[in-house]
Amino acid sequence: MGYVKLVLFFMLYPFLFQLAFSSSLPHLCPKDQAHALLQFRHMFTINLNASHYCYHPITLSGNKSTDCCSWNGVHCDETTGQVIELDLSCCGLQGKFHSNSSLFQLSSLKRLDLSYNYFSGSLISPKFGELSSLTHLYLEYSGFTGLIPAEISHLSKLYSLRIWSDDPYGLRLDPYNFELLLKNLTQLRYLKLDSVNISSTIPLNFSSYLTILRLPRTQLRGVLPERVFHLSNLKYLDLSSNSLTGPISSNVSGLQNLKYLDVSSNYLNGTIPSWIFSLPSLIYLELANNSFSGKIQEFKSKTLAVVSVNQNQLQGPIPKSLLDKQDLQFLTLSQNNFSGQIPSAVYNLKTLIMLDLGSNNLNGTIPQCLGEMSDLEVLGLNNNRLSGTINTTFTTENRLRIINLYGNKLKGKVPPSLINCRRLEFLDLGNNESNKLHGPISDSRTDNLFPKIRVIDLSSNGFSGNLPVSLFENFQAIKKIGENSGTREYIAGDYANILIVTTKGLDQELPRVLTTYTIIDLSRNRFEGHIPSIIGDLVGLCMLNLSYNGLEGIIPQSLHQLSVLESLDLSSNKIGGEIPQQLASLTFLANSSYQGNDGLRGLPLSKDCGGDDGVPQPTTPVELDDDKEEEGDLISWQVVLMGFGCGLVIGLSIIYIMLSTHYPVWFSRLSN
Ligand SMILES: *[C@@H]1O[C@H](CO)[C@@H](O)[C@H](O)[C@H]1NC(C)=O
Ligand SMILES: *[C@@H]1O[C@H](CO)[C@@H](O)[C@H](O)[C@H]1NC(C)=O
Ligand SMILES: *[C@@H]1O[C@H](CO)[C@@H](O)[C@H](O)[C@H]1NC(C)=O
Ligand SMILES: *[C@@H]1O[C@H](CO)[C@@H](O)[C@H](O)[C@H]1NC(C)=O
Ligand SMILES: *[C@@H]1O[C@H](CO)[C@@H](O)[C@H](O)[C@H]1NC(C)=O
Ligand SMILES: *[C@@H]1O[C@H](CO)[C@@H](O)[C@H](O)[C@H]1NC(C)=O
Ligand SMILES: *[C@@H]1O[C@H](CO)[C@@H](O)[C@H](O)[C@H]1NC(C)=O
Ligand SMILES: *[C@@H]1O[C@H](CO)[C@@H](O)[C@H](O)[C@H]1NC(C)=O
Ligand SMILES: CC(=O)N[C@H]1CO[C@H](CO)[C@@H](O)[C@@H]1O
């Protein structure tokens, strides 16, 4: 990840540089300016806790008896002493920002940065339009609501305007004012309006100086006008998460400097025009989640770092030219109809971090060298037609966090070197039904096996032998109960939202999986022997499915420690005996949603069986079944409840938010 940040940092460096406030020589600021600043400061309280975007909050200090030009974030003109630059970003300022604010007395201001504060519910005052010297105005994530006033368009010297609303319904820009703004701000180089409700088509009159145009989540609709691509200085274009329709014009040339193109999450269709593949400086290409069809052509850019075209209707082979991009870090082609084999030359992509080819039509075998790609963290080959063995050696240096081979036709033994994947959080080898993976999944080594694993799905294969006790012992991440409060962590961390995870247990595709959602699914294999009581130590477990195996013996009492378990399926085994009384302490049993409990013996009856609110699909309550008792110890039982404890429901609500704030976190931190 450090490397990605580095690359993107350099890519954005010229723009970040504009932000750097130049240092100036000592000088005295006029008293009225100092007074205005102090007065402004006293309008607000400081809340340094809230904004997670601010890593180094600035303390706004002012001392009447010192020169205000020496205060943090304040810069003055060297000759007049007037305040010309004010950087109050990340100061934790909290309170209402009124039109009578003394800030508007600083009439010489050229740069004003108020981003990342809490002026919650404050309107953007028309008085901003009177700060006529402004070249840079940053109002990102600072809690402003209402309408962006037309007066902003008076700021004809504006070079850079950045407004990002933290509330998607909070800020609105009238389509007419939007056009006005664009027409009048003839010097504009950098325009970013993020999550501002504009709800119009894209106007045609832009400043031809525009270098960075970012209008994501602004409810833009209609076709993407060709005019946008005639902005020859454009380096950075982001129109993602809007409602743009139709094809992208093919009649485009120039754009020698375009580094970043993101039109993902729109309704664009047709083929991807060939000029996109010819862009010489392209680093970042995001076309995901549209309806593009046809083939991908060979890429000319040598600098590509990110190619993300997932969730379209693309087909054909994986382009060869992608395999010699020395800087490629993210390649996501999933959820299309790409066919052919995975070229083994993929190994040449030494910098690749994410290879997501899932849900396509790929066949052939898994290239042998994949386990040797030293930077690879995410390998998604699920839901294809891959066959043969997993004949790769995972080196001890590998950094894999996700391996998803679900839904292929793989067979043979799981490579013993899999145990070298110490960073693994998600392993899905499930549903390789037609051929079946088998073999022992652990060896005699008992230390450090998958300490970070949170989801392991080996279902519908041919694994045999006793349940792998030594594996369970090392599932450190499941041995604690995940915290659902505070910031959410996702499997695969920061870039998880460009990864779609499919698991059978969830029976749906989740854009990202909360790290608190832990799954062990070993169903439909040939495991035998007893259920080891050590499973009871996996207290963070949300879902355990051991059904359709040859397990026998009794249910260990230790299972009652699984206090956040939402789903337990032990059906179709040869488990016998009493169901331990202690299982009554499992909260989901108290919540009584059962299914298919034929033959349960002694499962504690709960008081509020079935039908109560908030609990999904309660079915048959538990009953004793004497007939089954006569069949000896062969008891088939199943308890199912999809609950709330482990965050699936929370996870789903997060997905919505994720779709509307599409940026990978690591990216927004750098670029906003
Ligand atoms: C303000 O600055 C003066 C001069 O440097 C210093 O003596 C005084 O302690 C400062 N006051 C505060 C409140 O920091
Ligand atoms: C500024 O306006 C607000 C709201 O109208 C008012 O409450 C406040 O007293 C005013 N402050 C000054 C210094 O006039
Ligand atoms: C355009 O900017 C000028 C200031 O240069 C201003 O006088 C004029 O009113 C602005 N036009 C609009 C339509 O806002
Ligand atoms: C805006 O663009 C349209 C189409 O290019 C053009 O006809 C019109 O004259 C432009 N208006 C202004 C004010 O520049
Ligand atoms: C693209 O979508 C539009 C509707 O937005 C539709 O009319 C058109 O036929 C589609 N074109 C293709 C090539 O699918
Ligand atoms: C996927 O591509 C294959 C050809 O490789 C084609 O036969 C099939 O119809 C395509 N499937 C879809 C859903 O477009
Ligand atoms: C795995 O790859 C090695 C090295 O190429 C080869 O010798 C071996 O036959 C392969 N095994 C299988 C089962 O394909
Ligand atoms: C457990 O796995 C079996 C077979 O893979 C599946 O049919 C069943 O629905 C699963 N149980 C739960 C509760 O998901
Ligand atoms: C005993 C117990 O944990 N009951 C829980 C059942 O589920 C509801 C939510 O649907 C919880 O509020 C209860 O605490």
mmCIF file of N, CA, C and O in Angstrom, residues 153-216:
data_model
loop_
_atom_site.group_PDB
_atom_site.id
_atom_site.type_symbol
_atom_site.label_atom_id
_atom_site.label_comp_id
_atom_site.label_asym_id
_atom_site.label_seq_id
_atom_site.Cartn_x
_atom_site.Cartn_y
_atom_site.Cartn_z
ATOM 1 N N SER A 153 -19.627 32.987 -8.487
ATOM 2 C CA SER A 153 -19.203 33.225 -9.867
ATOM 3 C C SER A 153 -18.637 34.634 -10.068
ATOM 4 O O SER A 153 -18.150 34.955 -11.148
ATOM 5 N N HIS A 154 -18.695 35.473 -9.025
ATOM 6 C CA HIS A 154 -18.036 36.782 -9.135
ATOM 7 C C HIS A 154 -16.526 36.674 -8.941
ATOM 8 O O HIS A 154 -15.801 37.623 -9.210
ATOM 9 N N LEU A 155 -16.119 35.570 -8.441
ATOM 10 C CA LEU A 155 -14.694 35.423 -8.112
ATOM 11 C C LEU A 155 -13.904 35.113 -9.380
ATOM 12 O O LEU A 155 -13.394 34.014 -9.578
ATOM 13 N N SER A 156 -13.809 36.122 -10.238
ATOM 14 C CA SER A 156 -13.310 35.841 -11.585
ATOM 15 C C SER A 156 -11.823 35.513 -11.630
ATOM 16 O O SER A 156 -11.308 35.101 -12.664
ATOM 17 N N LYS A 157 -11.112 35.730 -10.513
ATOM 18 C CA LYS A 157 -9.683 35.373 -10.517
ATOM 19 C C LYS A 157 -9.454 33.943 -10.037
ATOM 20 O O LYS A 157 -8.315 33.486 -9.969
ATOM 21 N N LEU A 158 -10.556 33.296 -9.705
ATOM 22 C CA LEU A 158 -10.438 31.969 -9.091
ATOM 23 C C LEU A 158 -9.701 30.987 -10.006
ATOM 24 O O LEU A 158 -9.990 30.866 -11.184
ATOM 25 N N TYR A 159 -8.777 30.335 -9.407
ATOM 26 C CA TYR A 159 -7.883 29.418 -10.074
ATOM 27 C C TYR A 159 -8.270 27.989 -9.691
ATOM 28 O O TYR A 159 -8.226 27.070 -10.465
ATOM 29 N N SER A 160 -8.672 27.877 -8.412
ATOM 30 C CA SER A 160 -8.956 26.555 -7.878
ATOM 31 C C SER A 160 -10.134 26.632 -6.915
ATOM 32 O O SER A 160 -10.112 27.403 -5.960
ATOM 33 N N LEU A 161 -11.160 25.862 -7.207
ATOM 34 C CA LEU A 161 -12.342 25.852 -6.350
ATOM 35 C C LEU A 161 -12.648 24.419 -5.970
ATOM 36 O O LEU A 161 -12.806 23.549 -6.830
ATOM 37 N N ARG A 162 -12.694 24.171 -4.685
ATOM 38 C CA ARG A 162 -12.970 22.801 -4.246
ATOM 39 C C ARG A 162 -14.043 22.816 -3.172
ATOM 40 O O ARG A 162 -13.868 23.395 -2.103
ATOM 41 N N ILE A 163 -15.149 22.173 -3.488
ATOM 42 C CA ILE A 163 -16.236 22.056 -2.525
ATOM 43 C C ILE A 163 -16.641 20.592 -2.485
ATOM 44 O O ILE A 163 -16.900 19.977 -3.520
ATOM 45 N N TRP A 164 -16.658 20.060 -1.303
ATOM 46 C CA TRP A 164 -17.047 18.665 -1.157
ATOM 47 C C TRP A 164 -17.996 18.599 0.027
ATOM 48 O O TRP A 164 -17.653 18.972 1.135
ATOM 49 N N SER A 165 -19.170 18.142 -0.253
ATOM 50 C CA SER A 165 -20.158 18.080 0.811
ATOM 51 C C SER A 165 -20.084 16.740 1.508
ATOM 52 O O SER A 165 -19.971 15.699 0.871
ATOM 53 N N ASP A 166 -20.143 16.766 2.813
ATOM 54 C CA ASP A 166 -20.138 15.503 3.554
ATOM 55 C C ASP A 166 -21.533 14.893 3.593
ATOM 56 O O ASP A 166 -21.699 13.742 3.943
ATOM 57 N N ASP A 167 -22.523 15.670 3.217
ATOM 58 C CA ASP A 167 -23.891 15.184 3.198
ATOM 59 C C ASP A 167 -24.389 15.271 1.748
ATOM 60 O O ASP A 167 -24.464 16.357 1.184
ATOM 61 N N PRO A 168 -24.714 14.116 1.137
ATOM 62 C CA PRO A 168 -25.080 14.140 -0.277
ATOM 63 C C PRO A 168 -26.308 15.003 -0.592
ATOM 64 O O PRO A 168 -26.517 15.379 -1.731
ATOM 65 N N TYR A 169 -27.093 15.306 0.412
ATOM 66 C CA TYR A 169 -28.238 16.176 0.147
ATOM 67 C C TYR A 169 -28.004 17.567 0.711
ATOM 68 O O TYR A 169 -28.885 18.412 0.709
ATOM 69 N N GLY A 170 -26.818 17.783 1.237
ATOM 70 C CA GLY A 170 -26.551 19.011 1.975
ATOM 71 C C GLY A 170 -26.358 20.231 1.108
ATOM 72 O O GLY A 170 -26.876 21.302 1.410
ATOM 73 N N LEU A 171 -25.627 20.081 0.026
ATOM 74 C CA LEU A 171 -25.297 21.249 -0.783
ATOM 75 C C LEU A 171 -25.894 21.120 -2.167
ATOM 76 O O LEU A 171 -25.786 20.073 -2.796
ATOM 77 N N ARG A 172 -26.483 22.201 -2.616
ATOM 78 C CA ARG A 172 -27.086 22.173 -3.937
ATOM 79 C C ARG A 172 -26.550 23.320 -4.776
ATOM 80 O O ARG A 172 -26.319 24.414 -4.270
ATOM 81 N N LEU A 173 -26.318 23.046 -6.036
ATOM 82 C CA LEU A 173 -25.910 24.103 -6.954
ATOM 83 C C LEU A 173 -26.927 24.136 -8.079
ATOM 84 O O LEU A 173 -27.102 23.154 -8.803
ATOM 85 N N ASP A 174 -27.602 25.275 -8.194
ATOM 86 C CA ASP A 174 -28.595 25.443 -9.234
ATOM 87 C C ASP A 174 -27.932 25.268 -10.610
ATOM 88 O O ASP A 174 -26.851 25.807 -10.845
ATOM 89 N N PRO A 175 -28.545 24.479 -11.503
ATOM 90 C CA PRO A 175 -27.922 24.238 -12.806
ATOM 91 C C PRO A 175 -27.564 25.541 -13.541
ATOM 92 O O PRO A 175 -26.524 25.620 -14.192
ATOM 93 N N TYR A 176 -28.425 26.538 -13.384
ATOM 94 C CA TYR A 176 -28.143 27.817 -14.043
ATOM 95 C C TYR A 176 -26.886 28.462 -13.450
ATOM 96 O O TYR A 176 -26.005 28.937 -14.174
ATOM 97 N N ASN A 177 -26.802 28.451 -12.116
ATOM 98 C CA ASN A 177 -25.614 29.012 -11.449
ATOM 99 C C ASN A 177 -24.356 28.230 -11.782
ATOM 100 O O ASN A 177 -23.258 28.791 -11.852
ATOM 101 N N PHE A 178 -24.528 26.943 -11.968
ATOM 102 C CA PHE A 178 -23.395 26.096 -12.339
ATOM 103 C C PHE A 178 -22.816 26.559 -13.676
ATOM 104 O O PHE A 178 -21.609 26.739 -13.843
ATOM 105 N N GLU A 179 -23.713 26.825 -14.608
ATOM 106 C CA GLU A 179 -23.266 27.261 -15.922
ATOM 107 C C GLU A 179 -22.602 28.638 -15.837
ATOM 108 O O GLU A 179 -21.565 28.890 -16.450
ATOM 109 N N LEU A 180 -23.235 29.491 -15.015
ATOM 110 C CA LEU A 180 -22.718 30.843 -14.801
ATOM 111 C C LEU A 180 -21.297 30.785 -14.241
ATOM 112 O O LEU A 180 -20.386 31.479 -14.701
ATOM 113 N N LEU A 181 -21.173 29.959 -13.251
ATOM 114 C CA LEU A 181 -19.882 29.778 -12.585
ATOM 115 C C LEU A 181 -18.815 29.389 -13.605
ATOM 116 O O LEU A 181 -17.730 29.962 -13.672
ATOM 117 N N LEU A 182 -19.185 28.433 -14.400
ATOM 118 C CA LEU A 182 -18.201 27.903 -15.360
ATOM 119 C C LEU A 182 -17.860 28.926 -16.449
ATOM 120 O O LEU A 182 -16.729 29.008 -16.899
ATOM 121 N N LYS A 183 -18.847 29.712 -16.826
ATOM 122 C CA LYS A 183 -18.633 30.705 -17.871
ATOM 123 C C LYS A 183 -17.757 31.843 -17.383
ATOM 124 O O LYS A 183 -16.888 32.328 -18.087
ATOM 125 N N ASN A 184 -18.022 32.271 -16.121
ATOM 126 C CA ASN A 184 -17.384 33.480 -15.615
ATOM 127 C C ASN A 184 -16.003 33.213 -15.032
ATOM 128 O O ASN A 184 -15.174 34.105 -15.012
ATOM 129 N N LEU A 185 -15.775 32.018 -14.567
ATOM 130 C CA LEU A 185 -14.481 31.717 -13.946
ATOM 131 C C LEU A 185 -13.498 31.304 -15.031
ATOM 132 O O LEU A 185 -13.147 30.137 -15.171
ATOM 133 N N THR A 186 -13.082 32.295 -15.786
ATOM 134 C CA THR A 186 -12.303 31.990 -16.987
ATOM 135 C C THR A 186 -10.872 31.559 -16.678
ATOM 136 O O THR A 186 -10.180 31.054 -17.543
ATOM 137 N N GLN A 187 -10.441 31.785 -15.434
ATOM 138 C CA GLN A 187 -9.066 31.406 -15.074
ATOM 139 C C GLN A 187 -8.987 30.013 -14.446
ATOM 140 O O GLN A 187 -7.902 29.536 -14.110
ATOM 141 N N LEU A 188 -10.146 29.422 -14.269
ATOM 142 C CA LEU A 188 -10.214 28.195 -13.480
ATOM 143 C C LEU A 188 -9.337 27.066 -14.038
ATOM 144 O O LEU A 188 -9.421 26.705 -15.197
ATOM 145 N N ARG A 189 -8.482 26.526 -13.176
ATOM 146 C CA ARG A 189 -7.655 25.374 -13.512
ATOM 147 C C ARG A 189 -8.172 24.104 -12.852
ATOM 148 O O ARG A 189 -8.037 23.026 -13.373
ATOM 149 N N TYR A 190 -8.675 24.309 -11.648
ATOM 150 C CA TYR A 190 -9.014 23.148 -10.825
ATOM 151 C C TYR A 190 -10.439 23.344 -10.298
ATOM 152 O O TYR A 190 -10.689 24.269 -9.536
ATOM 153 N N LEU A 191 -11.333 22.486 -10.720
ATOM 154 C CA LEU A 191 -12.694 22.538 -10.197
ATOM 155 C C LEU A 191 -13.060 21.191 -9.620
ATOM 156 O O LEU A 191 -13.014 20.163 -10.299
ATOM 157 N N LYS A 192 -13.394 21.215 -8.359
ATOM 158 C CA LYS A 192 -13.886 19.995 -7.742
ATOM 159 C C LYS A 192 -15.164 20.296 -6.978
ATOM 160 O O LYS A 192 -15.175 21.080 -6.032
ATOM 161 N N LEU A 193 -16.241 19.699 -7.432
ATOM 162 C CA LEU A 193 -17.492 19.752 -6.688
ATOM 163 C C LEU A 193 -17.868 18.299 -6.453
ATOM 164 O O LEU A 193 -18.158 17.578 -7.397
ATOM 165 N N ASP A 194 -17.803 17.877 -5.233
ATOM 166 C CA ASP A 194 -18.025 16.464 -4.922
ATOM 167 C C ASP A 194 -19.241 16.344 -4.012
ATOM 168 O O ASP A 194 -19.327 17.034 -2.993
ATOM 169 N N SER A 195 -20.168 15.470 -4.397
ATOM 170 C CA SER A 195 -21.384 15.287 -3.611
ATOM 171 C C SER A 195 -22.176 16.570 -3.447
ATOM 172 O O SER A 195 -22.776 16.821 -2.412
ATOM 173 N N VAL A 196 -22.131 17.390 -4.471
ATOM 174 C CA VAL A 196 -22.967 18.587 -4.515
ATOM 175 C C VAL A 196 -24.085 18.268 -5.503
ATOM 176 O O VAL A 196 -23.816 17.796 -6.595
ATOM 177 N N ASN A 197 -25.305 18.495 -5.111
ATOM 178 C CA ASN A 197 -26.419 18.151 -5.985
ATOM 179 C C ASN A 197 -26.590 19.206 -7.079
ATOM 180 O O ASN A 197 -27.052 20.302 -6.812
ATOM 181 N N ILE A 198 -26.188 18.862 -8.286
ATOM 182 C CA ILE A 198 -26.347 19.794 -9.407
ATOM 183 C C ILE A 198 -27.533 19.382 -10.273
ATOM 184 O O ILE A 198 -28.300 20.215 -10.741
ATOM 185 N N SER A 199 -27.694 18.080 -10.466
ATOM 186 C CA SER A 199 -28.843 17.573 -11.233
ATOM 187 C C SER A 199 -29.045 18.269 -12.566
ATOM 188 O O SER A 199 -30.117 18.814 -12.826
ATOM 189 N N SER A 200 -28.042 18.260 -13.386
ATOM 190 C CA SER A 200 -28.242 18.813 -14.726
ATOM 191 C C SER A 200 -27.352 18.060 -15.702
ATOM 192 O O SER A 200 -26.622 17.157 -15.324
ATOM 193 N N THR A 201 -27.440 18.469 -16.944
ATOM 194 C CA THR A 201 -26.501 17.920 -17.918
ATOM 195 C C THR A 201 -25.177 18.675 -17.751
ATOM 196 O O THR A 201 -25.120 19.679 -17.044
ATOM 197 N N ILE A 202 -24.139 18.196 -18.371
ATOM 198 C CA ILE A 202 -22.833 18.860 -18.239
ATOM 199 C C ILE A 202 -22.811 20.078 -19.168
ATOM 200 O O ILE A 202 -23.043 19.935 -20.363
ATOM 201 N N PRO A 203 -22.572 21.275 -18.632
ATOM 202 C CA PRO A 203 -22.550 22.467 -19.489
ATOM 203 C C PRO A 203 -21.368 22.411 -20.464
ATOM 204 O O PRO A 203 -20.428 21.647 -20.263
ATOM 205 N N LEU A 204 -21.461 23.238 -21.475
ATOM 206 C CA LEU A 204 -20.435 23.158 -22.517
ATOM 207 C C LEU A 204 -19.371 24.232 -22.364
ATOM 208 O O LEU A 204 -18.332 24.176 -22.995
ATOM 209 N N ASN A 205 -19.642 25.236 -21.537
ATOM 210 C CA ASN A 205 -18.711 26.349 -21.478
ATOM 211 C C ASN A 205 -17.768 26.238 -20.283
ATOM 212 O O ASN A 205 -18.047 26.725 -19.199
ATOM 213 N N PHE A 206 -16.649 25.634 -20.511
ATOM 214 C CA PHE A 206 -15.639 25.528 -19.467
ATOM 215 C C PHE A 206 -14.470 26.435 -19.807
ATOM 216 O O PHE A 206 -14.197 26.687 -20.966
ATOM 217 N N SER A 207 -13.737 26.811 -18.764
ATOM 218 C CA SER A 207 -12.472 27.480 -19.006
ATOM 219 C C SER A 207 -11.542 26.482 -19.687
ATOM 220 O O SER A 207 -11.406 25.342 -19.251
ATOM 221 N N SER A 208 -10.911 26.942 -20.757
ATOM 222 C CA SER A 208 -10.054 26.002 -21.484
ATOM 223 C C SER A 208 -8.766 25.709 -20.726
ATOM 224 O O SER A 208 -7.992 24.858 -21.121
ATOM 225 N N TYR A 209 -8.541 26.431 -19.627
ATOM 226 C CA TYR A 209 -7.365 26.150 -18.797
ATOM 227 C C TYR A 209 -7.555 24.932 -17.906
ATOM 228 O O TYR A 209 -6.613 24.489 -17.265
ATOM 229 N N LEU A 210 -8.782 24.468 -17.801
ATOM 230 C CA LEU A 210 -9.063 23.415 -16.826
ATOM 231 C C LEU A 210 -8.074 22.248 -16.920
ATOM 232 O O LEU A 210 -7.870 21.667 -17.975
ATOM 233 N N THR A 211 -7.472 21.962 -15.787
ATOM 234 C CA THR A 211 -6.499 20.881 -15.708
ATOM 235 C C THR A 211 -7.079 19.717 -14.922
ATOM 236 O O THR A 211 -6.844 18.564 -15.224
ATOM 237 N N ILE A 212 -7.841 20.094 -13.893
ATOM 238 C CA ILE A 212 -8.474 19.080 -13.064
ATOM 239 C C ILE A 212 -9.968 19.369 -13.013
ATOM 240 O O ILE A 212 -10.384 20.451 -12.600
ATOM 241 N N LEU A 213 -10.735 18.420 -13.450
ATOM 242 C CA LEU A 213 -12.184 18.565 -13.397
ATOM 243 C C LEU A 213 -12.748 17.368 -12.670
ATOM 244 O O LEU A 213 -12.670 16.240 -13.147
ATOM 245 N N ARG A 214 -13.271 17.633 -11.501
ATOM 246 C CA ARG A 214 -13.814 16.534 -10.700
ATOM 247 C C ARG A 214 -15.225 16.869 -10.278
ATOM 248 O O ARG A 214 -15.446 17.795 -9.506
ATOM 249 N N LEU A 215 -16.176 16.117 -10.812
ATOM 250 C CA LEU A 215 -17.578 16.347 -10.484
ATOM 251 C C LEU A 215 -18.258 15.035 -10.099
ATOM 252 O O LEU A 215 -19.331 14.719 -10.599
ATOM 253 N N PRO A 216 -17.667 14.252 -9.227
ATOM 254 C CA PRO A 216 -18.306 12.990 -8.873
ATOM 255 C C PRO A 216 -19.515 13.209 -7.965
ATOM 256 O O PRO A 216 -19.579 14.213 -7.244
#
